[in-house]
Amino acid sequence: MRVAEVNQEDLKPFIAGLPKAELHMHIEGSLEPEMMFALAERNGVDLSFKSVEETRAAYNFGCLQEFLDLFFQGMAVLCSEQDFYDLTWAYFKRAHADNVRHAEKFFDPQGHTCRGIDFETVLRGIQQARADAERELGITSELIMCFWRHLSEEDACKTLELAKPFREGIVGIGLDAAEQDNPPRKFASVYKQAREQGYRLLAHAGEEGPASYVEEAIDLLKVDRIDHGNATLDDPELTRRIAGEGTVLTVCPLSNVKLAVVDEMHRHPLKTMLEHGLAVTVNSDDPAYFGGYVNDNYVAVQQALGLTVDELHRIARNSFNGAFLDEYAKAAHLDELDAYVATYR
Ligand code: ADE
Ligand code: ZN
């Protein structure tokens, strides 16, 4: 019997109303094919696919690299400040519908500067949308700059330098793209510099890579959170350690299935991670590519693994506790969340 058959309660309405933070999504990964075609036309960019339908039909990935190849192509339609604004605003509207109260978003500056787009153009568009989302939708947010790990550490250092004038608007740095054969230690020196400049530190680790990459990210890069971290469970000692230390893991269930990190949702490790005391959260990663926004991710794991109201409550609590929010804001979000769960019961 599949676990899903054990807990048949329909928790979709509960998830829909659950106040939550989203801590792992790439803003370029929220580029829906409809917007990709509109921006391609606006900017005179050629796309390899003929239609929105053909584009969506191509979103079948055997591994992370197959996704990255299309993801890099897609982001080439983003050229002007207005494009970055439109993209980011569209995400916030969608997140608002999912009762996201606070969002921490990645962006990939090297994917834009390598095409001749100024760092400032990217930043201004995203920051304007963040300000509008806070004022009009009541969603607070933070921005995290990721380095592409298949590029050199020197390139990452140059990007850190480019970000200096915009330091105030960027809360942290992350590490994304091809994980295999690009271990965290490759970036130890740029992380040290970023730490000295006061950035919060994150890294994708243990998505396609081994548990030892999770350990390296913690010990060498000194990260505040781990993005994904699925492979942690392969190392019982590491699992005990980071459960004890309360390290937050930003898990992305639909992404994991789409990228064949997990073969089927009912075999997703999220429930086991919770049982081992890991501080897991649920996130959408690249919602336009993986078939769903944050609530779709909650619903997919809830149904496949039979997650209970208590478990969903814990996950949402972890999302606020793991956010780069001050203690007052955290407490206010947690109070609202606890009251919501109490009313539901
Ligand atoms: N960039 C966008 N999505 C990613 C993922 N899931 N893993 C690594 N890099 C990414
Ligand atoms: Zn990611």
XYZ file of C-alpha atoms and ligand atoms in Angstrom:
356
model
C 0.000 0.000 0.000
C 1.312 3.435 -0.881
C 1.665 5.950 1.942
C -0.761 8.265 0.131
C -3.515 5.765 0.831
C -2.991 6.159 4.590
C -3.816 9.854 4.860
C -6.731 10.513 2.541
C -7.793 13.788 4.118
C -7.932 16.507 1.478
C -5.455 19.054 2.795
C -5.438 21.206 -0.358
C -7.628 23.926 1.246
C -5.429 23.845 4.361
C -2.270 24.265 2.234
C -3.902 27.042 0.185
C -4.503 29.133 3.313
C -1.267 28.226 5.103
C 0.919 31.314 5.592
C 4.416 30.436 4.383
C 7.798 31.697 3.241
C 9.400 30.528 0.038
C 13.173 30.277 0.406
C 14.309 28.579 -2.787
C 13.245 29.828 -6.175
C 15.243 31.150 -9.104
C 13.616 34.221 -10.569
C 14.725 33.205 -14.085
C 13.045 29.846 -13.408
C 9.662 31.559 -13.124
C 9.808 32.592 -16.795
C 6.648 30.991 -18.200
C 6.768 30.128 -21.930
C 4.048 32.738 -22.644
C 6.249 35.487 -21.229
C 9.319 33.996 -22.931
C 7.614 34.391 -26.328
C 6.333 37.893 -25.526
C 9.802 39.061 -24.446
C 11.481 37.357 -27.420
C 9.222 39.379 -29.674
C 9.740 42.604 -27.706
C 13.527 42.192 -27.894
C 13.924 40.551 -31.307
C 15.429 37.369 -29.860
C 15.152 34.100 -31.835
C 13.874 31.079 -29.935
C 14.596 27.498 -30.936
C 10.969 26.440 -30.279
C 8.085 27.475 -32.536
C 5.335 27.813 -29.925
C 4.469 27.892 -26.246
C 3.103 24.343 -26.524
C 6.263 23.028 -28.183
C 8.344 24.702 -25.478
C 6.347 23.154 -22.636
C 6.447 19.763 -24.345
C 10.266 19.927 -24.313
C 10.355 20.200 -20.519
C 11.236 16.552 -19.942
C 14.589 16.282 -18.301
C 16.730 13.239 -17.647
C 19.110 15.134 -15.362
C 20.015 18.607 -14.090
C 22.219 19.425 -17.114
C 19.389 18.785 -19.598
C 17.294 21.319 -17.696
C 20.143 23.827 -17.449
C 20.643 23.756 -21.234
C 17.054 24.967 -21.771
C 17.106 27.279 -18.754
C 20.176 29.115 -20.117
C 18.478 29.489 -23.526
C 15.251 30.754 -21.976
C 16.858 33.522 -19.938
C 18.351 35.028 -23.115
C 15.034 36.848 -23.738
C 15.577 38.971 -20.600
C 17.233 42.174 -21.762
C 15.808 45.370 -20.271
C 14.996 46.629 -16.793
C 11.310 46.333 -17.743
C 11.797 42.627 -18.626
C 13.282 41.899 -15.195
C 10.504 43.905 -13.570
C 7.760 42.031 -15.458
C 9.294 38.651 -14.633
C 9.666 39.408 -10.927
C 6.255 41.049 -10.583
C 4.588 38.031 -12.240
C 6.253 35.761 -9.654
C 5.076 37.913 -6.745
C 1.489 37.916 -7.988
C 1.591 34.127 -8.253
C 3.221 33.774 -4.829
C 0.584 36.067 -3.300
C -2.121 33.702 -4.556
C -0.307 30.892 -2.673
C -0.292 32.846 0.605
C 3.472 33.402 0.502
C 4.243 36.101 3.078
C 7.995 36.323 2.472
C 10.097 35.212 -0.519
C 13.864 34.810 -0.893
C 14.763 34.682 -4.557
C 17.902 33.709 -6.406
C 19.135 35.361 -9.551
C 22.023 34.368 -11.823
C 23.986 37.538 -12.696
C 26.535 35.664 -14.829
C 23.697 34.485 -17.098
C 23.024 38.132 -17.942
C 26.409 39.861 -17.801
C 27.829 37.195 -20.156
C 25.263 38.419 -22.761
C 26.227 42.052 -22.328
C 23.364 42.980 -19.959
C 24.527 45.326 -17.181
C 24.329 44.151 -13.599
C 22.515 47.422 -12.853
C 19.762 46.732 -15.442
C 19.003 43.382 -13.817
C 19.056 44.792 -10.288
C 16.911 47.835 -10.965
C 14.103 45.784 -12.533
C 14.071 43.196 -9.750
C 14.327 45.773 -6.942
C 11.435 47.857 -8.302
C 9.206 44.760 -8.415
C 10.254 43.870 -4.843
C 9.312 47.334 -3.626
C 5.939 47.204 -5.426
C 5.225 43.700 -4.071
C 5.850 44.839 -0.515
C 3.651 47.908 -0.916
C 0.820 46.417 -2.995
C 0.777 42.760 -1.976
C 2.319 42.871 1.498
C 5.020 40.334 0.536
C 8.484 41.014 1.937
C 11.468 39.583 0.095
C 15.223 39.191 -0.117
C 17.504 38.741 -3.085
C 20.341 36.214 -3.326
C 23.013 36.300 -6.020
C 24.089 32.857 -7.257
C 27.390 31.941 -8.855
C 27.402 29.343 -11.601
C 29.565 26.526 -10.318
C 30.667 25.285 -13.776
C 32.449 28.656 -14.208
C 35.705 29.503 -12.448
C 36.082 30.921 -8.968
C 37.779 33.907 -10.611
C 34.565 34.625 -12.524
C 32.606 34.412 -9.263
C 35.052 36.905 -7.670
C 34.515 39.334 -10.572
C 30.752 39.045 -10.069
C 31.131 39.726 -6.338
C 33.073 42.851 -7.270
C 30.375 43.961 -9.767
C 27.780 43.623 -7.003
C 29.582 46.034 -4.646
C 27.548 49.161 -5.550
C 24.341 47.149 -4.969
C 25.441 45.474 -1.729
C 22.495 46.807 0.287
C 19.906 45.196 -1.963
C 21.442 41.714 -1.953
C 21.211 39.708 1.256
C 23.346 36.738 0.321
C 25.201 34.617 -2.168
C 24.482 31.105 -3.431
C 25.961 28.454 -5.671
C 23.946 26.825 -8.452
C 24.063 25.104 -11.889
C 26.034 21.878 -12.516
C 26.856 20.315 -9.149
C 28.660 17.152 -10.172
C 32.456 17.620 -10.310
C 32.089 21.206 -9.072
C 32.442 20.758 -5.304
C 31.883 23.574 -2.812
C 35.655 23.716 -2.056
C 36.192 25.207 -5.543
C 34.585 28.408 -4.178
C 36.099 28.572 -0.672
C 37.948 31.818 -1.299
C 35.050 33.785 -2.846
C 32.809 32.637 0.018
C 35.410 33.885 2.510
C 35.397 37.297 0.801
C 31.588 37.396 0.749
C 31.499 36.458 4.441
C 33.850 39.336 5.224
C 31.510 41.661 3.300
C 28.590 40.564 5.499
C 26.643 38.471 2.988
C 24.528 35.544 4.165
C 25.780 32.318 2.607
C 23.907 29.557 0.818
C 24.794 26.762 -1.596
C 22.977 24.123 -3.612
C 24.393 20.859 -2.285
C 23.341 17.218 -2.287
C 20.928 17.656 -5.196
C 22.850 15.522 -7.726
C 26.056 15.625 -5.698
C 27.004 13.440 -2.697
C 26.508 14.006 1.043
C 30.169 15.047 1.270
C 29.277 18.196 -0.736
C 26.691 19.090 1.924
C 29.359 18.662 4.587
C 31.860 20.747 2.590
C 29.321 23.529 2.091
C 28.809 23.645 5.860
C 32.428 23.255 6.972
C 34.359 25.063 4.222
C 31.873 27.612 2.889
C 30.166 28.062 6.295
C 26.704 28.321 4.765
C 23.642 29.446 6.721
C 21.305 27.113 4.764
C 21.576 24.216 2.345
C 19.608 24.315 -0.912
C 18.161 20.842 -1.591
C 20.344 18.635 0.642
C 18.575 15.389 -0.365
C 21.840 13.403 -0.232
C 22.289 14.235 3.473
C 20.354 11.086 4.406
C 23.078 8.935 2.797
C 25.323 9.876 5.735
C 23.717 9.061 9.121
C 26.414 10.914 11.068
C 25.926 14.082 8.990
C 22.141 13.724 9.301
C 22.384 13.604 13.111
C 24.776 16.534 13.117
C 22.765 18.930 10.980
C 19.482 17.918 12.599
C 21.113 18.863 15.924
C 22.479 22.124 14.557
C 19.100 23.023 13.051
C 20.511 23.690 9.562
C 17.599 24.551 7.286
C 17.270 22.579 4.027
C 15.282 24.107 1.171
C 13.772 21.031 -0.472
C 12.088 21.241 -3.905
C 9.885 18.164 -4.492
C 8.563 18.778 -8.050
C 12.053 19.809 -9.168
C 13.504 16.604 -7.732
C 11.094 14.442 -9.708
C 11.434 16.502 -12.932
C 15.240 16.298 -12.749
C 15.238 12.581 -11.850
C 16.889 13.211 -8.475
C 13.945 11.177 -7.126
C 12.244 8.651 -9.412
C 8.684 9.036 -8.104
C 7.051 11.434 -5.669
C 5.931 8.657 -3.339
C 9.610 7.826 -2.859
C 10.592 11.414 -2.063
C 12.793 11.553 1.085
C 11.021 14.560 2.628
C 9.020 12.590 5.216
C 12.125 10.603 6.214
C 14.026 13.872 6.535
C 11.330 15.162 8.906
C 11.467 11.920 10.897
C 15.215 12.409 11.335
C 14.584 15.880 12.743
C 15.950 17.798 9.745
C 14.631 21.366 9.393
C 13.147 20.959 5.917
C 11.139 23.515 3.944
C 9.153 23.103 0.701
C 9.903 25.305 -2.318
C 9.340 25.547 -6.068
C 12.931 26.005 -7.424
C 12.025 26.793 -11.084
C 8.218 26.754 -11.135
C 7.792 27.532 -14.847
C 9.943 24.522 -15.775
C 8.895 21.990 -13.145
C 5.116 22.207 -13.328
C 4.144 24.103 -10.232
C 4.487 26.938 -7.738
C 5.024 26.512 -4.030
C 1.531 25.262 -3.106
C 1.662 22.702 -5.921
C 4.841 21.407 -4.269
C 3.191 21.209 -0.838
C 0.176 19.404 -2.317
C 2.306 16.956 -4.336
C 4.370 15.795 -1.328
C 1.415 15.875 1.041
C -0.586 13.565 -1.218
C 2.272 11.271 -2.164
C 3.684 10.884 1.347
C 0.532 11.323 3.405
C 1.914 14.308 5.329
C -0.206 15.321 8.321
C -1.370 18.773 9.415
C 1.353 18.683 12.109
C 4.042 17.941 9.533
C 2.839 20.707 7.197
C 2.746 23.072 10.162
C 6.366 22.145 10.994
C 7.464 22.730 7.406
C 5.832 26.175 7.320
C 7.381 27.035 10.719
C 10.791 26.010 9.363
C 10.249 28.327 6.380
C 9.894 31.380 8.659
C 12.566 30.265 11.110
C 15.022 29.718 8.249
C 14.307 33.060 6.553
C 16.582 36.082 6.725
C 13.977 38.002 8.710
C 14.551 39.830 11.977
C 13.258 38.225 15.168
C 10.175 40.502 15.391
C 9.064 39.720 11.858
C 9.668 36.000 12.432
C 7.626 36.022 15.628
C 4.739 37.850 13.906
C 4.686 35.339 11.025
C 4.885 32.379 13.403
C 2.017 33.754 15.519
C -0.150 34.148 12.420
C 0.760 30.650 11.266
C 0.071 29.025 14.659
C -3.284 30.825 14.902
C -4.210 29.626 11.396
C -3.414 26.001 12.262
C -5.277 26.250 15.591
C -8.386 27.616 13.795
C -8.200 24.884 11.175
C -8.238 22.219 13.860
N 19.544 26.665 -11.314
C 18.220 26.739 -11.413
N 17.668 25.647 -10.864
C 18.667 24.871 -10.395
C 18.741 23.634 -9.733
N 17.665 22.926 -9.417
N 19.949 23.152 -9.432
C 21.047 23.837 -9.745
N 21.022 24.994 -10.362
C 19.845 25.522 -10.699
Zn 17.674 25.742 -7.112
